[in-house]
Coordinates of N, CA, C and O in Angstrom, one line a residue:
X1 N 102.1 66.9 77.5 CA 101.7 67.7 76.3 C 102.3 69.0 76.3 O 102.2 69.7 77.3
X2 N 103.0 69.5 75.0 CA 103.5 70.9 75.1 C 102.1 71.7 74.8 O 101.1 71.3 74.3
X3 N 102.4 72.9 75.3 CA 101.5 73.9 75.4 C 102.1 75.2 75.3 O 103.4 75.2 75.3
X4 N 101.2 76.9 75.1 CA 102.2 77.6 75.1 C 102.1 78.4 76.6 O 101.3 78.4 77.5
X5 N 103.4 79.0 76.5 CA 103.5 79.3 78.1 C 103.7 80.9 78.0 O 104.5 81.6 77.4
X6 N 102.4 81.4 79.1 CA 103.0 82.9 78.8 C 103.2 83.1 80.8 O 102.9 82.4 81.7
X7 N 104.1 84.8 80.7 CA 104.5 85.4 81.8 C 103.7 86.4 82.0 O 103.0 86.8 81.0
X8 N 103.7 86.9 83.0 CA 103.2 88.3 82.9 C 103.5 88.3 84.3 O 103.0 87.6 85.2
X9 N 104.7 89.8 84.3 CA 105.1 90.4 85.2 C 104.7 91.2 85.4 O 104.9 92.0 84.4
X10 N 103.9 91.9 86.5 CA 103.2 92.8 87.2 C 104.2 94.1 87.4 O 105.3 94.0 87.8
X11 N 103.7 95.0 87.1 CA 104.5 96.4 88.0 C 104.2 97.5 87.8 O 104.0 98.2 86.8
X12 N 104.2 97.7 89.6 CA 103.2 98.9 89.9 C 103.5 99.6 90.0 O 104.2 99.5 91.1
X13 N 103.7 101.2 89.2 CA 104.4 102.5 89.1 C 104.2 103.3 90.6 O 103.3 103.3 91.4
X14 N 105.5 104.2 90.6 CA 105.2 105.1 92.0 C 104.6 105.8 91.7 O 104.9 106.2 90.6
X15 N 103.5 106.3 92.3 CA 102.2 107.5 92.1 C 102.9 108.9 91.8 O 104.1 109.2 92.2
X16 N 102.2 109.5 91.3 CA 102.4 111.4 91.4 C 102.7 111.9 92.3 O 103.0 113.1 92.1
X17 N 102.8 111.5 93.5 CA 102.7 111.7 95.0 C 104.1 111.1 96.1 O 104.5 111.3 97.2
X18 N 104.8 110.0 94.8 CA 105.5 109.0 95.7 C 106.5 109.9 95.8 O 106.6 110.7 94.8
X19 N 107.5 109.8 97.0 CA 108.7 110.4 97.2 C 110.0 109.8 96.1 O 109.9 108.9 95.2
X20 N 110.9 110.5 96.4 CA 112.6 110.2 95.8 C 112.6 108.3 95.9 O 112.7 107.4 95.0
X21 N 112.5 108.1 97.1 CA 113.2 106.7 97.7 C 112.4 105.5 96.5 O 112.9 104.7 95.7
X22 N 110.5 106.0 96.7 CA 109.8 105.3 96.1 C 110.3 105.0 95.0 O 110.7 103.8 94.8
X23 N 110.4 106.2 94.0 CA 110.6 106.3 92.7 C 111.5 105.5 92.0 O 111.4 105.0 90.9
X24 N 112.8 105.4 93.2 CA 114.1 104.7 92.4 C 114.1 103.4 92.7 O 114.7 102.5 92.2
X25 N 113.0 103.2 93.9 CA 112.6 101.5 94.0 C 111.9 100.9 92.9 O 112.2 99.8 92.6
X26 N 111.1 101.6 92.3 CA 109.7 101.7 91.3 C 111.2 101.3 90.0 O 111.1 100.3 89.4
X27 N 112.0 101.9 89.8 CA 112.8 101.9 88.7 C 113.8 100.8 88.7 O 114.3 100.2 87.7
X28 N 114.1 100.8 90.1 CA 114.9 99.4 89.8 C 113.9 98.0 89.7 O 114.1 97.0 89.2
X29 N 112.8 98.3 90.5 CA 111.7 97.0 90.4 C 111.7 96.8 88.8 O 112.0 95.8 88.2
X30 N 111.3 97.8 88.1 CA 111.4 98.0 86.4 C 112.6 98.0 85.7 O 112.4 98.2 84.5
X31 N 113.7 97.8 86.0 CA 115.0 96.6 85.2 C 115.1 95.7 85.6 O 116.1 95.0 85.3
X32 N 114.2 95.2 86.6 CA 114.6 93.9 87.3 C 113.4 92.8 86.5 O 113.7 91.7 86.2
X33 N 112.5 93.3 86.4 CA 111.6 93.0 85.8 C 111.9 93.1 84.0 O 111.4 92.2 83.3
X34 N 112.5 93.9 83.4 CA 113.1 93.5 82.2 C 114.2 92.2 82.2 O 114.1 91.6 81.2
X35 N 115.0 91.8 82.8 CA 115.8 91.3 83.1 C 115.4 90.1 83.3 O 116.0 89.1 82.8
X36 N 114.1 89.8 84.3 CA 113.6 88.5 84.0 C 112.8 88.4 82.8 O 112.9 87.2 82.4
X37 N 112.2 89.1 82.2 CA 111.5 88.8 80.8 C 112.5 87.9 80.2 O 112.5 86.7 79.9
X38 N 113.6 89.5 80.0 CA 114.7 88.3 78.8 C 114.9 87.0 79.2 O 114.9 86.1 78.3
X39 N 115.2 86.4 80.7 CA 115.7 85.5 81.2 C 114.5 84.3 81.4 O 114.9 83.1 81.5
X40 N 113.2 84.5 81.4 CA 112.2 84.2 81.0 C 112.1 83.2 79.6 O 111.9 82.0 79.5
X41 N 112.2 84.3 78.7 CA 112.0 84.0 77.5 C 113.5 83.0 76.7 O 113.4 82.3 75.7
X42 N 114.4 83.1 77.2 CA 115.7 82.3 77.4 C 115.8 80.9 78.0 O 116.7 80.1 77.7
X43 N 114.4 80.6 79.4 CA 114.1 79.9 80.2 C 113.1 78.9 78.5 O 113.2 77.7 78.4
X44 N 112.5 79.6 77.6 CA 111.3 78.7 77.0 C 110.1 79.4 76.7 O 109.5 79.2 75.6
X45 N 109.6 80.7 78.0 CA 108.9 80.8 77.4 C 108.3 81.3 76.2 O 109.0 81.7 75.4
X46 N 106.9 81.2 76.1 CA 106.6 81.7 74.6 C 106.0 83.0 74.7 O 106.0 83.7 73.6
X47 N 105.6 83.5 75.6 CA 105.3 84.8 75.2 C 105.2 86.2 76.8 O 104.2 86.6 77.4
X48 N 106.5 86.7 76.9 CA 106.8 87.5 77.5 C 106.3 88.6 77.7 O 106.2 89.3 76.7
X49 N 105.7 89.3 78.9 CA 105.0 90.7 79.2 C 105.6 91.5 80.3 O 106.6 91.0 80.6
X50 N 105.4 92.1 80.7 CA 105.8 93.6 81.5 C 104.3 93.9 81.8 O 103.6 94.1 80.8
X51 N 104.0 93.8 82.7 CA 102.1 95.1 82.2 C 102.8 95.7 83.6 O 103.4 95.2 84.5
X52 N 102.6 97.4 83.2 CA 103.3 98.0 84.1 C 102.2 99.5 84.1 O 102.3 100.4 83.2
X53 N 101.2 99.6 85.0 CA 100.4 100.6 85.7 C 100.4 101.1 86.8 O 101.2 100.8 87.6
X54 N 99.5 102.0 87.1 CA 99.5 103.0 88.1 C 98.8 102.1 89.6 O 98.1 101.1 89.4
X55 N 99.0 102.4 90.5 CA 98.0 101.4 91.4 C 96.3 101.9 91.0 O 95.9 103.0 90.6
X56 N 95.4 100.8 91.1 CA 93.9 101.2 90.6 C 93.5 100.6 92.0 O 94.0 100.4 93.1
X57 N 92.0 100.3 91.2 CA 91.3 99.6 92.5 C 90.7 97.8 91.8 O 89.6 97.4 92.1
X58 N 91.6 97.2 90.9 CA 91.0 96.1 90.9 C 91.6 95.3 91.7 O 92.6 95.8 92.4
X59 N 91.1 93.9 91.9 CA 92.2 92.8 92.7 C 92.7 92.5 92.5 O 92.9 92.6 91.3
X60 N 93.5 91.8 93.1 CA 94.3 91.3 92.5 C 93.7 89.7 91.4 O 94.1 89.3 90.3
X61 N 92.6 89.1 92.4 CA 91.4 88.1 91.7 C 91.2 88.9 90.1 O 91.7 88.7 89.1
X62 N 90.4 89.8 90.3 CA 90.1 90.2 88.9 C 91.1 90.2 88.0 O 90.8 89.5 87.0
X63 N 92.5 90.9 88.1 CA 93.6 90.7 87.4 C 93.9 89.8 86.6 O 93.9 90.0 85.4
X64 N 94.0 88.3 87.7 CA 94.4 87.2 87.3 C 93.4 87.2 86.4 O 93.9 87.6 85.3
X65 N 91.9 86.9 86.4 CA 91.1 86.5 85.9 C 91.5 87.0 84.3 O 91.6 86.2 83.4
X66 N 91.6 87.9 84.3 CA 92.0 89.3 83.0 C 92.8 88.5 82.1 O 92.6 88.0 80.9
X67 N 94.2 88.3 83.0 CA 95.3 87.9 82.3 C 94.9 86.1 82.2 O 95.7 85.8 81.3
X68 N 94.3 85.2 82.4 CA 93.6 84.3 81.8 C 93.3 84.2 81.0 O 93.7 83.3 80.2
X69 N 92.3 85.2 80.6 CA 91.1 85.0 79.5 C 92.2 85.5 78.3 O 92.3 85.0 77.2
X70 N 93.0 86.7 78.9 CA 93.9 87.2 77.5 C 94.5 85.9 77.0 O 94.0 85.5 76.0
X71 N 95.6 85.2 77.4 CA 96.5 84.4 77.2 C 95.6 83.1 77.0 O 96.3 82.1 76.9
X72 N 94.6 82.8 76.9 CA 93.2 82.3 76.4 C 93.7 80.0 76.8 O 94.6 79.8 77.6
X73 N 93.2 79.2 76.4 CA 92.9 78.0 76.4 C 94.3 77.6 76.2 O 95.2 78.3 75.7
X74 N 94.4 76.1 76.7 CA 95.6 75.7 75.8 C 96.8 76.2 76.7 O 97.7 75.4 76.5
X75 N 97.0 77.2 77.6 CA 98.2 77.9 78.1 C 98.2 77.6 79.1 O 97.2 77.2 79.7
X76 N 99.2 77.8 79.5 CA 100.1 77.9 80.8 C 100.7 79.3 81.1 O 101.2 80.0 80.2
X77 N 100.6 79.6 82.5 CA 100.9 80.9 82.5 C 101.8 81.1 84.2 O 101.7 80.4 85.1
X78 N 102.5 82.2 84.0 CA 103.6 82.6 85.4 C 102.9 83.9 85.4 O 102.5 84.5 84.4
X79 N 102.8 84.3 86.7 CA 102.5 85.7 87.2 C 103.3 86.0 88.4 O 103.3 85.2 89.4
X80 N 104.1 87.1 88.4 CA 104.8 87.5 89.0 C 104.6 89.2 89.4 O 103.9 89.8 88.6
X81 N 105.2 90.1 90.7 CA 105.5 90.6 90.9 C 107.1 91.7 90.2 O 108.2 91.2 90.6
X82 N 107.3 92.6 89.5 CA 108.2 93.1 88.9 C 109.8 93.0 89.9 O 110.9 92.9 89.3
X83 N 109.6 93.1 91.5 CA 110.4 92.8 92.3 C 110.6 91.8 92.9 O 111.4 91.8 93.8
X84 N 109.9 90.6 92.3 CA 109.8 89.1 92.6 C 111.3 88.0 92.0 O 111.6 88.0 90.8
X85 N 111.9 87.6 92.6 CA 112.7 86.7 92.7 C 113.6 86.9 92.1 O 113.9 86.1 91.2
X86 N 114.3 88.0 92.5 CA 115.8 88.6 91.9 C 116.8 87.2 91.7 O 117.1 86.8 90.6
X87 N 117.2 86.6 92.6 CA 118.2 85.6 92.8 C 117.7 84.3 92.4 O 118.3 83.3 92.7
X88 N 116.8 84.5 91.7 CA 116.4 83.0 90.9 C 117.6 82.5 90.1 O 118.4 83.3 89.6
X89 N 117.6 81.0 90.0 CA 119.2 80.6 89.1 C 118.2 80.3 87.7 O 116.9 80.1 87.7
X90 N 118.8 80.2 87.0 CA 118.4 79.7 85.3 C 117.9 78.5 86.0 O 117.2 79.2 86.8
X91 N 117.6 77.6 86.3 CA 117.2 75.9 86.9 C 115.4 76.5 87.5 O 114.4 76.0 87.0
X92 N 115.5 77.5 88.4 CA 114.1 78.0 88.8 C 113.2 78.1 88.0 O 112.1 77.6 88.1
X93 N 113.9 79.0 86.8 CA 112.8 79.3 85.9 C 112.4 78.2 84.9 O 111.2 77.9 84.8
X94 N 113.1 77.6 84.2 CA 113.0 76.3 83.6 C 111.9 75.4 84.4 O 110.9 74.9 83.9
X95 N 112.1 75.4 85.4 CA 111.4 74.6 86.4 C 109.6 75.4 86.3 O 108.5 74.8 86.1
X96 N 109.8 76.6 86.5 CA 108.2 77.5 86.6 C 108.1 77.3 84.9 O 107.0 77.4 84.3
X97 N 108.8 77.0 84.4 CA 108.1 77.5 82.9 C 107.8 75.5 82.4 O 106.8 75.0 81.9
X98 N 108.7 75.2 82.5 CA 108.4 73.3 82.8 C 106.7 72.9 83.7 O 106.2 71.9 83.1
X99 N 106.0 73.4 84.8 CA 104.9 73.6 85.1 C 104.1 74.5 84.4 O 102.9 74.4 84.5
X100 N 104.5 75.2 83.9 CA 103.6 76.1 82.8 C 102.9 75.1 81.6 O 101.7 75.0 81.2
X101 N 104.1 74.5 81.1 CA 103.6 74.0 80.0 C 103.2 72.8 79.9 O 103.0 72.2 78.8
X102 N 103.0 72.2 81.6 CA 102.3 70.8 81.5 C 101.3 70.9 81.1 O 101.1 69.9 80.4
X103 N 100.1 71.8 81.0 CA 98.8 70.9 80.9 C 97.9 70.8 82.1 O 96.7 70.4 81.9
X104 N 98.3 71.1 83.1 CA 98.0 69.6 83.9 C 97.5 70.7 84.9 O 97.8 71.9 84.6
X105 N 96.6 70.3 86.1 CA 96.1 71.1 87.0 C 97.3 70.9 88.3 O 97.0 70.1 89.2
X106 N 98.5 71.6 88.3 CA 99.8 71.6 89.1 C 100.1 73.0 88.8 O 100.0 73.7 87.8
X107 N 100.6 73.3 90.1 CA 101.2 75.1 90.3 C 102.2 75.0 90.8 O 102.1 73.9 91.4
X108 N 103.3 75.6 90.9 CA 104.3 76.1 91.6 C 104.8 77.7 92.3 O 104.9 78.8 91.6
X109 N 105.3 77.4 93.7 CA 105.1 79.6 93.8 C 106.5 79.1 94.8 O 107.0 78.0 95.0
X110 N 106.7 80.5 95.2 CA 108.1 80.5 96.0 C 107.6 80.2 97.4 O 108.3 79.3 98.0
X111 N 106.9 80.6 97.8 CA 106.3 80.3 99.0 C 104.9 80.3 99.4 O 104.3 81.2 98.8
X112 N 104.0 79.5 100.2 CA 103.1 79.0 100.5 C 102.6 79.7 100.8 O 101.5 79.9 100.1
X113 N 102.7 80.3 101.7 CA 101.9 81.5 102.5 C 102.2 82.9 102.3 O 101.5 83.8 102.9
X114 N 103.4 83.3 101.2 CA 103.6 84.7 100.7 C 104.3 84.4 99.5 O 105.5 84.2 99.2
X115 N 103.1 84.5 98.9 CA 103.5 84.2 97.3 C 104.3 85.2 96.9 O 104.2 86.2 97.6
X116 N 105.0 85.3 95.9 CA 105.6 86.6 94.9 C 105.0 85.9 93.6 O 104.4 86.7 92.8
X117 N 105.2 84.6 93.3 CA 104.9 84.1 92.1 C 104.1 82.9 91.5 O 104.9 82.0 91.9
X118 N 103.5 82.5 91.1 CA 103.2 81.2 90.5 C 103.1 81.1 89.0 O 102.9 81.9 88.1
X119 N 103.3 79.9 89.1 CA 103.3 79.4 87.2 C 102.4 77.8 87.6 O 102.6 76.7 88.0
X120 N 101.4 78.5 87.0 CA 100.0 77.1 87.0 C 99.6 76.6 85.3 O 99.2 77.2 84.3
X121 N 100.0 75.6 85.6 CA 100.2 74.5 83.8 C 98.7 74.7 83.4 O 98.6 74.3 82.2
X122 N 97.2 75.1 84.0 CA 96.1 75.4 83.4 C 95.5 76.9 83.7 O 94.6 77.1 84.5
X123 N 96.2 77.9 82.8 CA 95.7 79.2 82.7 C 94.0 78.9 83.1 O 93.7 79.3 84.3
X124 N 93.0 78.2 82.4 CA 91.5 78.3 82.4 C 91.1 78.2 83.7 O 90.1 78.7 84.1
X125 N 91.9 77.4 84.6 CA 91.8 77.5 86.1 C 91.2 79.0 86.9 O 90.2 79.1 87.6
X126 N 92.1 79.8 86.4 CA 92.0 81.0 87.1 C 91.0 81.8 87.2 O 90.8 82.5 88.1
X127 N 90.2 81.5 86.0 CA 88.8 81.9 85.2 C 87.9 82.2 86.7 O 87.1 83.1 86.8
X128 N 88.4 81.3 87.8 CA 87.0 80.9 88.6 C 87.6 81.5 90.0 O 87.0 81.5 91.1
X129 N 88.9 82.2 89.7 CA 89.6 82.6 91.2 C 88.6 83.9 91.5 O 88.0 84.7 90.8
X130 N 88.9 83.9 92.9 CA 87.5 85.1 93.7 C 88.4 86.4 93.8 O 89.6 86.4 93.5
X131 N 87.8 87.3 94.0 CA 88.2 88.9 93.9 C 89.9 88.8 95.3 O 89.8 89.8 96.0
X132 N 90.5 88.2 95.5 CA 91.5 88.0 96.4 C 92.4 89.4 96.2 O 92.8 90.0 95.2
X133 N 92.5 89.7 97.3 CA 93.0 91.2 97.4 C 94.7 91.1 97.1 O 95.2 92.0 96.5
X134 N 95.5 90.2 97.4 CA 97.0 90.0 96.9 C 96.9 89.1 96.2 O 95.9 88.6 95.6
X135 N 98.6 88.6 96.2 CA 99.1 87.2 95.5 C 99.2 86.2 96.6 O 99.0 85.0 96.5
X136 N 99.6 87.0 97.7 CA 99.7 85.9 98.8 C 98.8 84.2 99.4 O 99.1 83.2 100.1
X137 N 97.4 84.9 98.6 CA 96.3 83.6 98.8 C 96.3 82.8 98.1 O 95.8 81.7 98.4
X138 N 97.0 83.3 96.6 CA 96.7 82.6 95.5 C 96.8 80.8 95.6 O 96.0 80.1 95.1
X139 N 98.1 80.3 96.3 CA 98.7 78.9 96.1 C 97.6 78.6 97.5 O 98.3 77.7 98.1
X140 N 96.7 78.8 98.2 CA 96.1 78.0 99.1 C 94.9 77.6 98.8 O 94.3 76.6 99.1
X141 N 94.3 79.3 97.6 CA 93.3 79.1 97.2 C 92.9 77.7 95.9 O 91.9 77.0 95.6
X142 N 94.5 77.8 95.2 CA 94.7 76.9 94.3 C 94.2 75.4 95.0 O 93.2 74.7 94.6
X143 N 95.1 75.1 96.0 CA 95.2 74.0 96.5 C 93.6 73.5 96.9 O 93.1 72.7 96.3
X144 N 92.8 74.1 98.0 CA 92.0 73.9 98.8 C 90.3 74.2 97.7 O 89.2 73.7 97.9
X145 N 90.6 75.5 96.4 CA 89.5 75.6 96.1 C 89.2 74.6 94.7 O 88.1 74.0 94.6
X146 N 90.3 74.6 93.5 CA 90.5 74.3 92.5 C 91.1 73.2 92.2 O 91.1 72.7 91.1
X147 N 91.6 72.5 93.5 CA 91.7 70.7 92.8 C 93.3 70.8 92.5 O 93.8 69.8 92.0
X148 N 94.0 71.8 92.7 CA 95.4 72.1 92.1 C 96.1 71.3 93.3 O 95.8 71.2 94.5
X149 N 97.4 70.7 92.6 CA 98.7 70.5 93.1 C 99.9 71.8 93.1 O 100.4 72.2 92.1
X150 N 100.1 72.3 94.4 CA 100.7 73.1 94.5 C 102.2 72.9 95.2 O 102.4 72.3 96.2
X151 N 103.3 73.6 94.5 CA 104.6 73.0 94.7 C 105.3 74.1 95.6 O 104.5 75.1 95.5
X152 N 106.1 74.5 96.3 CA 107.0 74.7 96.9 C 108.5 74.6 97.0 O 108.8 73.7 97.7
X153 N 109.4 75.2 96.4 CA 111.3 74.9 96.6 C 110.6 74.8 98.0 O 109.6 75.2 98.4
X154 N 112.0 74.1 98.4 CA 113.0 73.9 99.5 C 113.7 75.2 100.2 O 113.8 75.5 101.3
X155 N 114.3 75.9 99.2 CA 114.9 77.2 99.3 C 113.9 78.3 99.1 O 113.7 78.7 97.9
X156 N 113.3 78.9 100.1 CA 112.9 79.6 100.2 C 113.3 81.4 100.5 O 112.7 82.4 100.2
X157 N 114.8 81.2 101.3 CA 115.3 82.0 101.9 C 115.7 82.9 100.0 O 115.6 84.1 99.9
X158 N 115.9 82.5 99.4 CA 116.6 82.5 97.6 C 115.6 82.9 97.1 O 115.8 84.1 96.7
X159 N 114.7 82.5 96.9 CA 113.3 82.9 96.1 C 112.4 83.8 97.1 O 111.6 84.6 96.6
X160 N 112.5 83.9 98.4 CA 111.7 84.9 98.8 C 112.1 86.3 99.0 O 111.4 87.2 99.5
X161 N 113.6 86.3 98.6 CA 113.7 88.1 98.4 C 112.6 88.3 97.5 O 111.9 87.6 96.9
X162 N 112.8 89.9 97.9 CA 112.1 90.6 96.7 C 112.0 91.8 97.2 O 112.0 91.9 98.4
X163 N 112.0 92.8 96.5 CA 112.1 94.7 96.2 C 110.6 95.2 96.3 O 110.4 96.4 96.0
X164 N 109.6 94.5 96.6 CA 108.4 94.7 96.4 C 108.0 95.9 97.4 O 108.1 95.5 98.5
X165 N 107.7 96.7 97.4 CA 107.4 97.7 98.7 C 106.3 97.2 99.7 O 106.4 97.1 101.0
X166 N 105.3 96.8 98.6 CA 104.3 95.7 99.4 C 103.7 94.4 98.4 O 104.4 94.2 97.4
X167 N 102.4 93.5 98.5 CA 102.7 92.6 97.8 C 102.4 93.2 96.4 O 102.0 94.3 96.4
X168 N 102.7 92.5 95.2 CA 102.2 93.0 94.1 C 100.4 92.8 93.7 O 100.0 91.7 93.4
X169 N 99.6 93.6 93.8 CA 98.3 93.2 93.9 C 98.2 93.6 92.4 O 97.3 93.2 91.6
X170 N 99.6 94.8 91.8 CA 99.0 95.3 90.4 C 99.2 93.8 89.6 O 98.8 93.7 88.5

């Protein structure tokens, strides 16, 4: 069944406080992250975001839950990190956004135990995820709490770069 598929790339600004080094990490995380939108939305999807704030104190659980309820029934949805998977080929994303718009209770992330990303074919899923302090739990939590089929590449070494300073919790 088609459905619509949304993204939402996370990215968390250098504070008032962050040094030089931070800052120009924080800025290239933020064209890298424009770059996958476009590349995103070139991939199929239907509706492309950036949400880009200061670090707070929600979870990363609450988050997801947020960006669920916004992108509402019916969807499929990718959440990513702004520094998440530079070296993705056009075939990757097709692929996350192809699980997006199954329907179906199936996820896919770059890696199992240190997520940067997933794209799960039933946004309403997430509705019920626990206050999880990263992204890192997300695909075990999927698997073991929610009944989800969770995928994995093979190439991990390719999909698990990333510019992230630490995980994306924004």
């Amino acid at each position: 069944r088609v459905q619509h598929v949304a993204v939402r790339i996370l990215h968390q600004e250098a504070g008032e406080h962050a040094g030089e080094l931070m800052r120009l990490v924080s800025k290239a995380r933020m064209i890298a992250a424009d770059v996958l939108a476009t590349r995103f939305e070139a991939a199929g999807a239907d509706d492309v975001r950036v949400s880009s704030g200061p670090v707070d104190e929600l979870s990363f659980g609450a988050r997801l839950r947020g960006l669920a309820a916004d992108v509402g029934p019916g969807s499929g949805l990718i959440v990513l990190g702004s520094g998440s998977i530079p070296l993705a080929a056009d075939a990757d994303l097709a692929t996350l956004v192809g699980v997006a718009r199954s329907g179906e209770p199936q996820a896919a992330t770059n890696n199992w135990y240190s997520s940067d990303i997933v794209a799960i074919g039933d946004a309403t899923i997430l509705a019920r995820v626990p206050d999880l302090q990263a992204d890192n739990a997300l695909p075990r939590w999927l698997a073991t709490n929610a009944g989800v089929t969770v995928a994995a590449p093979p190439d991990r070494a390719r999909l698990g770069l990333g510019s992230d300073p630490r995980s994306e919790g924004h």
